[in-house]
Amino acid sequence: MVDRFNRIALCVVEHVIREQNVLAANEFIELFCELIVARLSIIAKRRECPAYPKEGIASVILAAPRCSEIPELVAMRDIFEKKYGKDFVSAAIDLRPSSGVNRLFIEKLSVRTPTGQVKLKVMKEIAKEYQIDWDTTESETELLKLREEPIEGPHAFVSASSLPVKNIPVQSVEPNKPTIRSASER
C-alpha cells in the first residue's frame, strides 16, 4: 500500500512540477514581451538585433512553437525572422550558444523528468503546507539514490591527435588511363 501511494504521489508531484514550470514560462514570456515593447523604438531603428533585448527576442522565438496556446508568439517570430533573418531565428530554436535565449527559460520549457531532488523538495513543501506528518526516509532513499548508467563506455572525449594511426599504403592511379589486364587476370 505504501509503495503504491509513493508511486501515485510521485506522478502527482511530476504533474505539479510541470504545471509550475508552465506558469513560470508564461511569466517569463510576459516579461520578455514587456521588454520588447519597452525597447521597440531601438529595435525598429537597427538592422541587427540590439544586445539588450536580444535575450527577450530570442526567448520569445523559442517559445513560439512550444507554446501553441499563445498564437501571437508565432506572429512575433515571423516578424523577427523578416527583420533579422532565418539564421537568427534558427539559432534561437536550435538553442545555439550565441542565440541569447535565457537559460532558466529553457529549463522551464524542458520536457525532461524532474530530478529526484526536485521531486522530494516539492513533496516536502506539499506535506508541510497541508501539515502532513510524513517520514521521508524511504522516499529520500528511493529518490536520491544514484541511477546506474544505462550505457557503458568512456566518460570523457579523447583528442583525435592522440589516437594511433595506421599507415595504409595507397596505390597511385593515373586519371583517365584505363588499366589493361591480361586474359589470365580476368
XYZ file of C-alpha atoms in Angstrom:
186
model
C 0.000 0.000 0.000
C 2.798 2.446 0.888
C 4.668 1.604 -2.319
C 1.529 2.260 -4.386
C 0.963 5.527 -2.524
C 4.549 6.620 -3.244
C 4.175 5.891 -6.953
C 0.913 7.821 -7.153
C 2.413 10.685 -5.155
C 5.432 10.810 -7.485
C 3.173 11.008 -10.552
C 1.140 13.798 -8.975
C 4.309 15.670 -7.967
C 5.709 15.423 -11.513
C 2.445 16.915 -12.780
C 2.616 19.700 -10.169
C 6.210 20.489 -11.198
C 5.246 20.611 -14.901
C 2.381 22.973 -14.084
C 4.728 25.184 -12.038
C 7.147 25.253 -14.983
C 4.371 26.214 -17.417
C 3.273 29.054 -15.139
C 6.869 30.243 -14.742
C 7.419 30.051 -18.525
C 4.294 32.148 -19.096
C 5.580 34.741 -16.616
C 8.892 34.800 -18.496
C 7.035 35.325 -21.788
C 5.090 38.222 -20.284
C 8.319 39.854 -19.049
C 10.078 39.316 -22.386
C 7.139 40.856 -24.270
C 7.185 43.868 -21.923
C 10.930 44.220 -22.576
C 10.389 44.088 -26.335
C 7.642 46.730 -26.155
C 9.835 48.966 -23.979
C 12.723 48.689 -26.483
C 10.599 48.784 -29.637
C 11.992 52.137 -30.770
C 15.563 50.778 -30.561
C 14.548 47.520 -32.267
C 12.833 49.395 -35.103
C 15.876 51.599 -35.811
C 18.540 48.889 -36.020
C 19.066 46.298 -38.716
C 20.928 43.968 -36.341
C 19.366 42.745 -33.110
C 20.438 45.016 -30.226
C 22.269 43.265 -27.391
C 19.926 44.262 -24.576
C 16.582 42.980 -25.912
C 18.244 40.035 -27.717
C 17.568 37.669 -24.797
C 13.871 38.545 -24.811
C 13.542 38.350 -28.589
C 15.388 35.015 -28.845
C 13.403 33.555 -25.945
C 10.072 34.592 -27.496
C 11.183 32.983 -30.768
C 11.996 29.759 -28.883
C 8.601 29.842 -27.154
C 6.595 30.213 -30.377
C 6.439 26.531 -31.406
C 6.407 25.286 -27.794
C 3.540 27.459 -26.519
C 0.855 26.905 -29.133
C -1.803 28.316 -26.793
C -0.304 31.781 -27.480
C -0.617 32.245 -31.264
C 0.778 35.799 -31.077
C 4.215 34.299 -30.444
C 4.226 32.783 -33.936
C 3.388 36.190 -35.397
C 6.241 37.752 -33.397
C 8.641 35.036 -34.579
C 7.654 35.723 -38.188
C 8.219 39.478 -37.720
C 11.664 38.906 -36.207
C 12.515 36.432 -38.969
C 11.742 39.085 -41.589
C 13.760 41.665 -39.661
C 16.811 39.617 -38.589
C 16.762 36.630 -40.964
C 16.230 32.898 -40.825
C 19.642 32.242 -39.286
C 18.790 34.398 -36.249
C 15.520 32.506 -35.742
C 17.051 29.065 -36.262
C 19.825 29.909 -33.771
C 17.174 30.559 -31.116
C 15.085 27.495 -31.987
C 18.174 25.227 -32.161
C 19.476 26.717 -28.879
C 22.862 27.612 -30.305
C 25.212 29.073 -27.669
C 25.232 32.522 -29.293
C 21.442 32.674 -29.625
C 20.903 34.601 -26.401
C 17.966 32.503 -25.167
C 17.537 32.721 -21.390
C 18.871 29.514 -19.775
C 16.310 29.421 -16.957
C 13.553 29.841 -19.543
C 14.925 26.842 -21.450
C 14.754 24.822 -18.236
C 11.125 25.842 -17.640
C 10.155 24.771 -21.176
C 12.031 21.482 -20.874
C 10.092 18.226 -21.087
C 12.676 16.290 -19.080
C 11.513 14.445 -15.986
C 12.400 16.408 -12.852
C 15.266 15.078 -10.744
C 14.625 13.102 -7.578
C 15.892 16.034 -5.548
C 13.342 18.408 -7.097
C 10.510 15.884 -6.631
C 11.451 15.365 -2.979
C 11.601 19.120 -2.345
C 8.111 19.658 -3.786
C 6.726 16.678 -1.856
C 8.132 18.113 1.393
C 6.632 21.531 0.603
C 3.222 19.968 -0.039
C 3.409 17.886 3.167
C 4.376 20.982 5.153
C 1.614 23.115 3.611
C -1.073 20.535 4.411
C 0.505 19.657 7.791
C 1.019 16.002 6.887
C 3.252 14.034 9.237
C 5.439 12.165 6.761
C 8.546 10.114 7.329
C 10.701 10.999 4.322
C 13.363 8.332 4.899
C 12.000 5.788 2.413
C 11.286 8.409 -0.238
C 14.702 10.029 0.199
C 16.405 6.667 -0.196
C 14.458 5.949 -3.390
C 14.620 9.398 -4.962
C 18.192 10.325 -4.102
C 19.950 7.064 -4.936
C 22.261 7.292 -7.913
C 20.873 5.789 -11.081
C 23.114 3.339 -12.919
C 24.472 4.465 -16.252
C 22.394 2.737 -18.955
C 25.226 2.860 -21.487
C 28.729 1.785 -20.626
C 31.671 3.489 -22.215
C 34.181 6.240 -21.723
C 33.058 9.295 -19.768
C 35.468 11.702 -21.475
C 36.352 12.700 -25.001
C 39.765 11.824 -26.349
C 41.610 14.049 -28.763
C 41.848 12.569 -32.251
C 45.520 13.516 -32.396
C 46.281 11.152 -29.506
C 44.783 8.128 -31.277
C 47.106 5.698 -33.075
C 47.005 5.943 -36.863
C 47.604 3.008 -39.187
C 49.537 3.719 -42.325
C 47.662 2.216 -45.215
C 49.587 2.001 -48.472
C 47.930 3.987 -51.231
C 48.214 2.829 -54.820
C 48.871 5.536 -57.307
C 46.317 5.648 -60.111
C 46.652 7.940 -63.056
C 43.380 9.614 -64.000
C 41.741 8.825 -67.333
C 44.141 5.985 -68.061
C 42.459 2.614 -68.481
C 44.016 -0.344 -66.739
C 44.912 -3.126 -69.154
C 44.646 -6.607 -67.800
C 45.800 -9.777 -69.362
C 43.351 -12.531 -70.151
C 44.631 -14.566 -67.202
C 43.870 -11.741 -64.724
C 40.223 -11.543 -65.766
